[in-house]
CSV table of C-alpha atoms in Angstrom, one decimal:
chain,number,residue,atom,x,y,z
A,1,MET,CA,-68.1,97.0,59.5
A,2,ALA,CA,-69.5,100.5,59.0
A,3,ARG,CA,-66.6,102.1,60.8
A,4,PRO,CA,-63.9,100.8,58.4
A,5,LEU,CA,-66.0,101.9,55.4
A,6,PHE,CA,-66.4,105.4,56.9
A,7,ARG,CA,-62.7,105.7,57.4
A,8,ALA,CA,-62.0,104.7,53.8
A,9,ALA,CA,-64.4,107.2,52.5
A,10,ALA,CA,-63.0,110.0,54.7
A,11,ALA,CA,-59.5,109.1,53.4
A,12,ARG,CA,-60.7,109.5,49.8
A,13,LEU,CA,-62.2,112.8,50.5
A,14,ARG,CA,-59.1,114.1,52.3
A,15,PRO,CA,-56.8,116.2,49.8
A,16,ARG,CA,-53.6,114.6,48.8
A,17,ARG,CA,-50.3,116.2,49.5
A,18,PRO,CA,-48.3,117.0,46.3
A,19,ARG,CA,-45.3,114.7,45.8
A,20,ALA,CA,-41.9,116.3,46.4
A,21,PRO,CA,-39.9,117.0,43.2
A,22,LEU,CA,-37.2,114.5,42.4
A,23,ALA,CA,-34.6,117.2,42.8
A,24,THR,CA,-35.4,117.5,46.5
A,25,LEU,CA,-35.0,113.8,47.1
A,26,GLY,CA,-31.2,114.2,46.8
A,27,THR,CA,-28.7,117.0,47.2
A,28,ALA,CA,-29.2,119.7,44.6
A,29,PRO,CA,-26.1,120.4,42.5
A,30,ARG,CA,-24.2,123.4,43.8
A,31,PRO,CA,-24.0,126.5,41.4
A,32,TRP,CA,-20.2,126.4,41.3
A,33,ILE,CA,-20.2,122.8,40.2
A,34,ARG,CA,-22.6,123.6,37.4
A,35,ALA,CA,-20.4,126.6,36.4
A,36,LEU,CA,-17.3,124.3,36.4
A,37,GLY,CA,-19.1,121.8,34.3
A,38,LEU,CA,-20.2,124.4,31.8
A,39,LEU,CA,-16.6,125.8,31.6
A,40,ALA,CA,-15.3,122.3,31.0
A,41,VAL,CA,-17.8,121.8,28.2
A,42,VAL,CA,-16.8,125.2,26.7
A,43,VAL,CA,-13.1,124.6,26.8
A,44,LEU,CA,-13.3,121.0,25.4
A,45,GLY,CA,-15.8,122.0,22.7
A,46,ALA,CA,-13.7,125.0,21.7
A,47,TRP,CA,-10.5,122.9,21.6
A,48,LEU,CA,-12.3,120.2,19.4
A,49,GLY,CA,-13.5,123.0,17.1
A,50,LEU,CA,-10.0,124.4,16.7
A,51,LEU,CA,-8.7,120.9,15.9
A,52,ALA,CA,-11.4,120.3,13.3
A,53,VAL,CA,-11.5,123.6,11.4
A,54,GLY,CA,-9.4,126.2,13.2
A,55,SER,CA,-6.5,126.5,10.7
A,56,VAL,CA,-5.9,128.4,7.5
A,57,ARG,CA,-3.6,127.9,4.6
A,58,ALA,CA,-1.8,131.2,3.9
A,59,PRO,CA,1.0,132.2,1.5
A,60,VAL,CA,3.8,134.1,3.3
A,61,GLY,CA,6.2,135.4,0.7
A,62,PRO,CA,7.5,132.4,-1.3
A,63,MET,CA,6.3,129.9,1.3
A,64,ASP,CA,3.0,128.1,1.8
A,65,THR,CA,2.1,127.9,5.4
A,66,THR,CA,-0.6,126.6,7.7
A,67,MET,CA,-1.6,128.9,10.6
A,68,THR,CA,-3.3,127.4,13.6
A,69,LEU,CA,-4.4,128.5,17.1
A,70,ARG,CA,-3.7,126.1,19.9
A,71,PRO,CA,-4.6,126.2,23.6
A,72,SER,CA,-1.5,127.0,25.6
A,73,VAL,CA,-0.5,128.0,29.1
A,74,SER,CA,2.3,130.4,28.1
A,75,GLY,CA,1.2,131.6,24.7
A,76,GLY,CA,3.9,132.7,22.2
A,77,THR,CA,4.4,131.7,18.6
A,78,LYS,CA,5.9,128.5,17.2
A,79,ILE,CA,7.2,128.4,13.6
A,80,ASN,CA,7.8,124.8,12.5
A,81,VAL,CA,10.4,124.5,9.7
A,82,SER,CA,10.2,120.8,9.0
A,83,PRO,CA,12.4,118.8,8.9
A,84,LEU,CA,15.0,121.3,10.2
A,85,GLY,CA,13.3,122.2,13.5
A,86,ALA,CA,11.3,124.9,15.0
A,87,LEU,CA,11.6,128.5,16.1
A,88,ARG,CA,9.8,129.7,19.3
A,89,LEU,CA,9.1,133.4,19.9
A,90,ASP,CA,7.9,134.9,23.1
A,91,SER,CA,5.5,137.1,21.1
A,92,HIS,CA,2.6,137.3,23.5
A,93,HIS,CA,1.1,136.0,26.8
A,94,ALA,CA,-2.3,134.5,26.4
A,95,PRO,CA,-3.9,131.1,26.8
A,96,VAL,CA,-3.5,130.5,23.0
A,97,ARG,CA,-0.4,129.9,20.9
A,98,LEU,CA,0.0,130.6,17.3
A,99,ASP,CA,1.5,127.7,15.3
A,100,VAL,CA,2.9,128.4,11.8
A,101,ASP,CA,3.8,125.3,9.8
A,102,VAL,CA,6.0,125.9,6.8
A,103,ASP,CA,4.5,123.3,4.4
A,104,GLN,CA,6.4,123.9,1.2
A,105,LEU,CA,8.3,126.4,-0.8
A,106,ASP,CA,6.4,127.6,-3.9
A,107,PRO,CA,8.8,127.0,-6.9
A,108,GLU,CA,7.6,129.8,-9.0
A,109,ARG,CA,7.6,132.4,-6.3
A,110,SER,CA,11.0,131.3,-4.9
A,111,GLN,CA,12.6,131.3,-8.4
A,112,ALA,CA,11.2,134.7,-9.1
A,113,LEU,CA,12.8,135.9,-5.8
A,114,VAL,CA,16.2,134.3,-6.8
A,115,LYS,CA,16.1,135.7,-10.3
A,116,HIS,CA,15.1,139.2,-9.2
A,117,PRO,CA,17.0,139.9,-6.0
A,118,GLU,CA,15.8,143.5,-6.1
A,119,ARG,CA,12.5,142.2,-4.9
A,120,LEU,CA,14.1,141.5,-1.5
A,121,SER,CA,13.8,145.2,-0.7
A,122,GLY,CA,10.0,144.9,-0.8
A,123,LEU,CA,9.8,141.5,0.8
A,124,GLN,CA,9.3,142.8,4.3
A,125,ASP,CA,6.1,144.7,3.2
A,126,GLU,CA,4.9,141.6,1.3
A,127,VAL,CA,5.5,139.3,4.2
A,128,THR,CA,3.9,141.7,6.7
A,129,GLY,CA,0.8,141.9,4.5
A,130,ASP,CA,0.6,138.2,4.0
A,131,VAL,CA,0.9,137.5,7.8
A,132,ALA,CA,-1.7,140.2,8.5
A,133,ALA,CA,-4.1,138.7,6.0
A,134,GLY,CA,-3.6,135.2,7.2
A,135,THR,CA,-4.0,136.3,10.8
A,136,ARG,CA,-7.3,138.0,10.1
A,137,GLU,CA,-8.7,135.0,8.3
A,138,LEU,CA,-7.4,132.8,11.1
A,139,ALA,CA,-9.2,135.0,13.7
A,140,VAL,CA,-12.6,134.7,11.8
A,141,ARG,CA,-12.2,130.9,11.3
A,142,SER,CA,-11.2,130.4,14.9
A,143,CYS,CA,-14.3,132.3,16.1
A,144,VAL,CA,-16.5,130.1,14.0
A,145,ALA,CA,-14.7,127.0,15.1
A,146,VAL,CA,-14.8,127.8,18.8
A,147,VAL,CA,-18.5,128.8,18.9
A,148,THR,CA,-19.5,125.8,16.7
A,149,GLY,CA,-17.5,123.3,18.8
A,150,ALA,CA,-18.7,124.6,22.2
A,151,THR,CA,-22.3,124.9,21.0
A,152,ALA,CA,-22.4,121.4,19.5
A,153,LEU,CA,-20.8,119.8,22.6
A,154,GLY,CA,-23.2,121.8,24.8
A,155,LEU,CA,-26.2,120.5,22.9
A,156,VAL,CA,-24.9,116.9,23.2
A,157,VAL,CA,-24.3,117.2,27.0
A,158,TYR,CA,-27.2,119.3,28.1
A,159,ARG,CA,-29.7,118.6,25.3
A,160,ARG,CA,-31.1,122.1,25.8
A,161,PRO,CA,-30.7,124.8,23.1
A,162,ARG,CA,-30.5,127.5,25.7
A,163,ARG,CA,-27.6,125.9,27.5
A,164,ALA,CA,-25.9,125.1,24.3
A,165,LEU,CA,-26.1,128.7,23.1
A,166,ALA,CA,-24.8,129.8,26.5
A,167,ALA,CA,-21.8,127.5,26.0
A,168,GLY,CA,-21.2,129.0,22.5
A,169,GLY,CA,-21.4,132.6,23.8
A,170,LEU,CA,-19.0,131.8,26.7
A,171,ALA,CA,-16.6,130.3,24.3
A,172,LEU,CA,-16.7,133.4,22.1
A,173,ALA,CA,-16.1,135.6,25.1
A,174,LEU,CA,-13.1,133.5,26.2
A,175,LEU,CA,-11.6,133.7,22.8
A,176,ALA,CA,-12.2,137.5,22.7
A,177,ALA,CA,-10.5,137.8,26.1
A,178,SER,CA,-7.6,135.7,24.9
A,179,GLY,CA,-7.3,138.0,21.8
A,180,VAL,CA,-7.3,141.1,24.0
A,181,SER,CA,-4.6,139.6,26.2
A,182,ALA,CA,-2.5,138.7,23.2
A,183,TYR,CA,-2.9,142.2,21.8
A,184,ALA,CA,-2.1,143.9,25.1
A,185,THR,CA,1.1,141.7,25.6
A,186,TRP,CA,2.2,141.7,22.0
A,187,ASN,CA,6.0,141.9,21.8
A,188,PRO,CA,7.3,142.4,18.3
A,189,LYS,CA,10.9,142.5,19.7
A,190,SER,CA,10.6,138.8,20.4
A,191,VAL,CA,12.1,138.1,17.0
A,192,LEU,CA,15.3,139.4,18.4
A,193,GLU,CA,15.6,136.5,20.9
A,194,PRO,CA,14.3,133.4,19.1
A,195,LYS,CA,14.8,129.9,20.4
A,196,PHE,CA,15.7,127.3,17.8
A,197,SER,CA,15.4,123.6,18.3
A,198,GLY,CA,16.3,121.1,15.7
A,199,LEU,CA,19.2,120.0,13.6
A,200,LEU,CA,22.4,121.7,14.8
A,201,SER,CA,23.8,122.2,11.4
A,202,SER,CA,20.9,124.4,10.3
A,203,ALA,CA,20.8,126.5,13.4
A,204,PRO,CA,23.1,129.4,12.4
A,205,SER,CA,21.3,129.9,9.1
A,206,VAL,CA,17.8,129.9,10.6
A,207,VAL,CA,18.6,132.0,13.7
A,208,GLY,CA,20.5,134.6,11.6
A,209,ASP,CA,23.3,137.0,12.1
A,210,ALA,CA,23.6,138.7,15.4
A,211,ARG,CA,25.1,141.9,14.2
A,212,SER,CA,22.3,142.7,11.7
A,213,ILE,CA,19.7,141.8,14.3
A,214,VAL,CA,21.2,144.4,16.7
A,215,THR,CA,21.5,147.2,14.1
A,216,ASP,CA,18.2,146.6,12.3
A,217,PHE,CA,15.9,147.7,15.0
A,218,ASP,CA,12.9,148.1,12.9
A,219,VAL,CA,12.2,144.8,14.4
A,220,TYR,CA,8.9,143.3,13.2
A,221,GLN,CA,8.9,143.9,9.5
A,222,GLN,CA,12.6,143.5,8.8
A,223,GLU,CA,13.3,140.5,11.0
A,224,LEU,CA,10.2,138.7,9.8
A,225,ALA,CA,11.4,139.2,6.2
A,226,ARG,CA,14.9,138.0,7.2
A,227,LEU,CA,13.4,134.9,8.7
A,228,VAL,CA,11.4,134.2,5.5
A,229,THR,CA,14.5,134.8,3.4
A,230,ASN,CA,16.6,132.4,5.5
A,231,VAL,CA,13.9,129.7,5.3
A,232,THR,CA,13.7,130.3,1.5
A,233,LYS,CA,17.4,129.6,1.2
A,234,LEU,CA,17.1,126.5,3.3
A,235,TYR,CA,14.3,125.2,1.1
A,236,ASP,CA,15.8,126.0,-2.2
A,237,ALA,CA,15.8,122.6,-4.0
A,238,THR,CA,18.7,123.6,-6.3
A,239,SER,CA,21.2,123.9,-3.4
A,240,THR,CA,22.2,122.3,-0.1
A,241,LEU,CA,22.0,124.0,3.2
A,242,PRO,CA,23.3,127.6,2.8
A,243,VAL,CA,26.7,128.6,4.1
A,244,TYR,CA,26.5,130.8,7.1
A,245,GLN,CA,28.0,134.2,6.2
A,246,PRO,CA,28.7,136.2,9.5
A,247,ASP,CA,29.1,139.9,9.5
A,248,PRO,CA,32.8,140.6,9.1
A,249,ALA,CA,32.5,143.4,11.7
A,250,THR,CA,31.6,140.9,14.4
A,251,ILE,CA,34.1,139.0,16.5
A,252,ARG,CA,32.7,135.6,17.3
A,253,VAL,CA,33.9,134.0,20.6
A,254,LEU,CA,33.0,130.4,21.6
A,255,HIS,CA,32.8,130.0,25.3
A,256,VAL,CA,33.3,126.5,26.6
A,257,SER,CA,33.9,125.1,30.1
A,258,ASP,CA,34.1,122.0,32.2
A,259,ILE,CA,34.8,119.4,29.5
A,260,HIS,CA,36.0,116.9,32.1
A,261,LEU,CA,37.8,114.5,29.8
A,262,ASN,CA,34.8,113.9,27.5
A,263,PRO,CA,36.3,113.2,24.1
A,264,ALA,CA,33.0,114.0,22.3
A,265,ALA,CA,33.5,117.7,23.4
A,266,TRP,CA,36.3,118.2,21.0
A,267,HIS,CA,34.1,117.2,18.1
A,268,ILE,CA,31.4,119.5,19.2
A,269,VAL,CA,33.8,122.4,19.6
A,270,HIS,CA,35.3,121.8,16.2
A,271,SER,CA,31.8,121.6,14.6
A,272,LEU,CA,30.7,124.9,16.2
A,273,VAL,CA,33.9,126.6,15.1
A,274,GLU,CA,33.2,125.7,11.5
A,275,GLN,CA,29.4,126.4,11.6
A,276,TYR,CA,29.7,129.8,13.4
A,277,GLU,CA,33.0,130.9,11.9
A,278,ILE,CA,34.5,131.3,15.4
A,279,ASP,CA,37.4,133.7,15.8
A,280,VAL,CA,38.6,132.6,19.2
A,281,ILE,CA,37.7,129.8,21.8
A,282,ILE,CA,37.8,130.6,25.5
A,283,ASP,CA,37.8,127.7,27.9
A,284,SER,CA,37.2,128.6,31.6
A,285,GLY,CA,38.7,125.4,32.9
A,286,ASP,CA,38.1,121.9,34.3
A,287,THR,CA,39.2,120.4,31.0
A,288,MET,CA,40.6,117.4,33.0
A,289,ASP,CA,39.2,115.2,35.8
A,290,HIS,CA,42.2,114.4,38.0
A,291,GLY,CA,45.0,116.5,36.4
A,292,THR,CA,47.4,113.6,36.1
A,293,ALA,CA,50.2,113.4,33.5
A,294,ALA,CA,48.5,110.3,32.1
A,295,GLU,CA,45.6,112.5,31.0
A,296,ASN,CA,47.7,115.0,29.1
A,297,GLY,CA,47.3,113.3,25.7
A,298,PHE,CA,43.6,114.2,25.9
A,299,LEU,CA,44.6,117.8,25.4
A,300,ASP,CA,46.2,117.4,22.0
A,301,PRO,CA,43.1,118.2,19.9
A,302,ALA,CA,43.1,121.8,21.4
A,303,ARG,CA,45.8,122.8,18.9
A,304,ASP,CA,43.7,121.8,15.8
A,305,LEU,CA,40.3,123.2,16.5
A,306,GLY,CA,40.4,125.8,13.8
A,307,ALA,CA,40.6,128.9,16.1
A,308,PRO,CA,43.0,130.2,18.8
A,309,TYR,CA,42.4,128.5,22.1
A,310,VAL,CA,42.5,130.5,25.3
A,311,TRP,CA,42.5,128.6,28.6
A,312,VAL,CA,42.5,129.0,32.3
A,313,ARG,CA,43.1,126.4,35.0
A,314,GLY,CA,40.1,124.9,36.8
A,315,ASN,CA,40.1,123.1,40.2
A,316,HIS,CA,40.3,119.7,38.3
A,317,ASP,CA,43.3,120.9,36.3
A,318,SER,CA,46.8,120.6,37.8
A,319,GLN,CA,50.0,122.6,37.2
A,320,THR,CA,51.1,119.6,35.2
A,321,THR,CA,48.1,120.1,32.9
A,322,GLN,CA,48.9,123.8,32.6
A,323,ASP,CA,52.5,123.2,31.7
A,324,TYR,CA,51.5,120.7,29.0
A,325,LEU,CA,49.1,123.1,27.4
A,326,LYS,CA,51.7,125.8,27.3
A,327,LYS,CA,53.7,123.7,24.9
A,328,LEU,CA,50.9,123.3,22.3
A,329,LYS,CA,50.7,125.6,19.4
A,330,ASN,CA,47.7,127.8,18.9
A,331,VAL,CA,47.0,127.6,22.7
A,332,HIS,CA,47.2,130.6,25.1
A,333,VAL,CA,47.4,129.8,28.8
A,334,LEU,CA,46.4,132.7,31.2
A,335,ASP,CA,47.3,132.8,34.8
A,336,GLU,CA,47.9,135.4,37.6
A,337,GLY,CA,46.3,138.1,35.6
A,338,SER,CA,48.3,137.7,32.4
A,339,ALA,CA,46.8,139.0,29.2
A,340,VAL,CA,46.9,138.1,25.5
A,341,ASP,CA,45.8,139.9,22.3
A,342,VAL,CA,43.9,137.5,20.1
A,343,ALA,CA,41.4,137.9,17.2
A,344,GLY,CA,41.1,141.6,17.9
A,345,LEU,CA,40.4,141.2,21.6
A,346,ARG,CA,42.5,141.6,24.7
A,347,VAL,CA,41.8,138.7,27.2
A,348,ALA,CA,43.2,138.3,30.7
A,349,GLY,CA,42.7,135.6,33.2
A,350,THR,CA,43.8,133.6,36.2
A,351,GLY,CA,43.8,129.9,37.1
A,352,ASP,CA,41.8,128.5,40.0
A,353,PRO,CA,43.8,128.8,43.2
A,354,GLN,CA,42.5,125.4,44.4
A,355,PHE,CA,43.4,121.9,43.0
A,356,THR,CA,40.6,119.6,44.3
A,357,PRO,CA,40.1,116.7,41.9
A,358,ASP,CA,38.6,114.7,44.7
A,359,ARG,CA,37.1,115.3,48.1
A,360,VAL,CA,40.2,114.1,50.0
A,361,ARG,CA,42.3,117.2,49.3
A,362,PRO,CA,41.7,120.2,51.5
A,363,ARG,CA,39.9,123.1,50.1
A,364,GLY,CA,40.6,126.8,50.5
A,365,GLY,CA,37.0,127.6,50.0
A,366,GLU,CA,35.5,130.9,49.0
A,367,ALA,CA,38.2,132.9,50.7
A,368,ALA,CA,40.8,131.5,48.3
A,369,GLU,CA,38.6,132.2,45.3
A,370,ARG,CA,37.9,135.8,46.4
A,371,GLY,CA,41.7,136.4,46.9
A,372,ALA,CA,42.4,135.2,43.4
A,373,GLY,CA,39.6,137.4,42.1
A,374,ARG,CA,41.0,140.5,43.8
A,375,GLU,CA,44.5,139.7,42.4
A,376,LEU,CA,42.9,139.5,38.9
A,377,ALA,CA,41.1,142.8,39.4
A,378,SER,CA,44.3,144.5,40.5
A,379,ALA,CA,46.0,143.2,37.3
A,380,LEU,CA,43.1,144.5,35.2
A,381,ARG,CA,43.4,148.0,36.7
A,382,ALA,CA,47.1,147.9,36.0
A,383,GLN,CA,46.3,147.1,32.4
A,384,GLN,CA,43.9,150.0,32.3
A,385,ARG,CA,46.5,152.4,33.6
A,386,ALA,CA,49.0,151.1,31.1
A,387,GLY,CA,46.7,152.0,28.2
A,388,THR,CA,45.9,148.4,27.3
A,389,PRO,CA,42.5,147.8,28.8
A,390,VAL,CA,41.2,144.2,28.9
A,391,ASP,CA,38.0,143.4,27.0
A,392,ILE,CA,37.3,139.9,28.5
A,393,ALA,CA,38.4,138.5,31.9
A,394,VAL,CA,38.4,134.7,32.5
A,395,THR,CA,38.3,132.7,35.8
A,396,HIS,CA,37.1,129.3,36.6
A,397,ASP,CA,35.0,129.9,39.8
A,398,PRO,CA,32.2,132.6,39.6
A,399,THR,CA,33.2,133.7,43.2
A,400,ALA,CA,36.5,134.9,41.8
A,401,ALA,CA,34.9,136.4,38.8
A,402,ARG,CA,32.6,138.6,40.9
A,403,GLU,CA,35.6,140.3,42.4
A,404,THR,CA,36.4,141.9,39.0
A,405,ASP,CA,33.2,143.9,38.9
A,406,GLY,CA,33.9,147.4,37.6
A,407,THR,CA,37.3,146.6,36.1
A,408,VAL,CA,36.3,144.9,32.8
A,409,PRO,CA,33.2,144.9,30.6
A,410,LEU,CA,32.8,141.1,30.5
A,411,VAL,CA,34.0,138.2,32.7
A,412,LEU,CA,33.6,134.5,31.9
A,413,ALA,CA,33.5,131.6,34.3
A,414,GLY,CA,32.4,128.0,34.7
A,415,HIS,CA,32.6,125.4,37.5
A,416,VAL,CA,28.9,125.2,38.5
A,417,HIS,CA,27.7,123.2,35.4
A,418,HIS,CA,24.8,125.6,34.7
A,419,ARG,CA,24.5,128.9,33.0
A,420,VAL,CA,24.4,132.2,34.8
A,421,ASN,CA,24.0,135.6,33.1
A,422,GLU,CA,24.2,138.5,35.6
A,423,LEU,CA,24.9,142.2,35.3
A,424,LEU,CA,27.0,143.0,38.4
A,425,PRO,CA,26.4,146.2,40.5
A,426,GLN,CA,29.3,148.2,38.9
A,427,GLY,CA,28.5,147.3,35.3
A,428,THR,CA,30.5,144.2,34.6
A,429,ARG,CA,28.5,141.4,32.9
A,430,LEU,CA,29.2,137.9,34.4
A,431,LYS,CA,28.6,135.0,32.1
A,432,VAL,CA,28.9,131.5,33.5
A,433,GLU,CA,28.9,128.6,31.1
A,434,GLY,CA,27.6,125.1,31.8
A,435,SER,CA,29.5,121.9,31.1
A,436,THR,CA,30.6,121.5,27.4
A,437,GLY,CA,31.5,117.9,28.3
A,438,GLY,CA,28.1,117.1,29.7
A,439,GLY,CA,29.6,116.7,33.1
A,440,GLY,CA,32.3,114.4,31.8
A,441,LEU,CA,32.4,110.7,31.5
A,442,ARG,CA,31.3,110.3,35.1
A,443,ALA,CA,28.0,111.8,34.1
A,444,VAL,CA,27.0,108.6,32.4
A,445,GLN,CA,26.6,107.1,35.8
A,446,ASN,CA,23.7,109.5,36.5
A,447,GLU,CA,20.1,108.5,35.8
A,448,LYS,CA,19.8,111.2,33.2
A,449,PRO,CA,22.8,112.4,31.2
A,450,GLU,CA,23.8,116.0,31.8
A,451,LYS,CA,23.2,118.4,28.9
A,452,VAL,CA,26.1,119.7,26.8
A,453,ARG,CA,26.4,123.5,26.8
A,454,ALA,CA,28.4,126.2,25.0
A,455,SER,CA,27.8,129.8,23.9
A,456,VAL,CA,28.7,131.9,21.0
A,457,LEU,CA,29.4,135.5,22.0
A,458,TYR,CA,29.2,138.2,19.3
A,459,MET,CA,31.6,141.1,20.0
A,460,ASP,CA,31.6,144.5,18.2
A,461,ARG,CA,34.9,144.9,16.5
A,462,SER,CA,35.1,148.6,17.0
A,463,THR,CA,33.9,148.9,20.7
A,464,ARG,CA,34.8,145.2,21.6
A,465,HIS,CA,31.6,145.1,23.6
A,466,LEU,CA,29.1,142.2,23.8
A,467,GLN,CA,26.4,142.6,21.2
A,468,ALA,CA,24.5,139.3,21.5
A,469,TRP,CA,25.0,135.7,22.3
A,470,ASP,CA,23.6,132.3,21.3
A,471,GLU,CA,23.2,129.7,24.0
A,472,ILE,CA,23.7,126.2,22.4
A,473,THR,CA,22.4,123.2,24.3
A,474,LEU,CA,22.8,119.6,23.2
A,475,GLY,CA,20.5,116.9,24.7
A,476,GLY,CA,22.9,114.9,26.8
A,477,LEU,CA,24.6,112.2,24.8
A,478,GLY,CA,22.4,112.9,21.7
A,479,LEU,CA,24.6,115.0,19.4
A,480,THR,CA,22.3,115.4,16.4
A,481,THR,CA,19.8,117.8,17.9
A,482,ALA,CA,20.3,121.1,19.7
A,483,GLU,CA,18.5,124.2,21.1
A,484,VAL,CA,19.9,127.6,20.1
A,485,SER,CA,18.5,130.6,22.0
A,486,ARG,CA,19.4,134.1,20.9
A,487,HIS,CA,19.9,136.7,23.6
A,488,LEU,CA,20.7,140.4,23.7
A,489,PRO,CA,22.1,142.6,26.5
A,490,GLU,CA,19.5,144.8,28.0
A,491,GLU,CA,21.2,147.9,26.8
A,492,ASN,CA,20.9,146.8,23.2
A,493,LEU,CA,17.2,146.0,23.6
A,494,VAL,CA,16.4,149.6,24.5
A,495,LYS,CA,18.5,151.2,21.8
A,496,SER,CA,16.6,153.6,19.6
A,497,THR,CA,15.8,152.8,16.0
A,498,PRO,CA,18.7,153.8,13.6
A,499,SER,CA,18.2,156.7,11.3
A,500,PRO,CA,16.8,155.9,7.8
A,501,SER,CA,20.1,157.0,6.3
A,502,ALA,CA,22.0,154.1,8.1
A,503,PRO,CA,22.9,151.3,5.7
A,504,THR,CA,20.8,148.2,6.0
A,505,PRO,CA,22.7,144.9,5.8
A,506,SER,CA,21.5,142.5,3.1
A,507,PRO,CA,19.3,139.6,4.3
């Protein structure tokens, strides 16, 4: 009896071992997991803060706009011109995008601009100042929104003021780093190559005139003012959509290809001819599907498109197709290097040496295409020696087109149903157009309809060189919306600023 009592007393006198902390009972969180968790809280909180209060109302010229910063992978600027569409500019590369929503047109300011057109000369300075003021206010508000959002969410998640403040500080650092990245990659020349998506009928007016965009190289201020002026015209309540007035010194060429018996293509071409005031249409072939005489009636609209129609034979077009087109008025058929003077341009071309409407017929392959291309190049050199140099060459297959390198400034092709823009080694620019017929009627069998593509080429009337081009893309069978992307040749992007004495085209 005494021994158990002794053992119990000894146990009470023996010092107890401290209990292990709860954190040691399981696996302690790794540092990188905690860091990722903090980063997730910071990003989510900053995003919520921007959504809540990260926008400012700012007047830009005669317009009332809302400027907002949004998280983005690619950065850039998006200008929403509701309900017409949106302009996208590759203005910077950073994890934030600047969204500018045109809310409304101020009646008093717009009427004052219309009644006093002399104010247009100072509009570029006014717009630049308005954008700068709005951007500064947006930067301050975004900092407050980001820090507040990240701090608040950090307090909710961690329930520790120190961790919440760390989240707010990290959010501010990330925003500052994004601002530095945007500043370092800022590209004011992005206004030269905007991408418009929205209603097709408004695209020419919003994107603007290619000639003036090339010559006015004081890019940021002048083109920003031009954009505001165009939007002002579009929002003028006393008029309908403005009529597009192209520069008379610019020759406008509509490049189409691979219609493949799609009757909707003729309506699209006619619409583009009217909206862009096209001077000449160039079709690089495959207008038909099988090239049979029964299909010839499909070609009749080519004579009434509103502009001269220049055509070369594709591998789905037969000699019967070519003979029928030769009889149509307003149509110029090119083959074996023949040339035609039309709309101030000299155009030469050759038909595809292969006729392969199906897979049963034998193909000559690339050798046949290269042979046709060499024959065309020989004809182009002969034209040069005769004192009648060719401005644009046309083939159907890009393989043949590549053989003309060094003999012509610009060569057009089709066949592959996607766009290619390439400056060949000897200086010839190759432009391959996609399918203006959306791949033809057989494309409806595909799971996703092929897009409809065409391009407007702006040629200088004096030099007859390519100044700019618009790539127009319709969304498959939907013909009410489009994307219009403005592009300039590399040599025009590096031109120096014109002298102050040079005349400035009116907005």
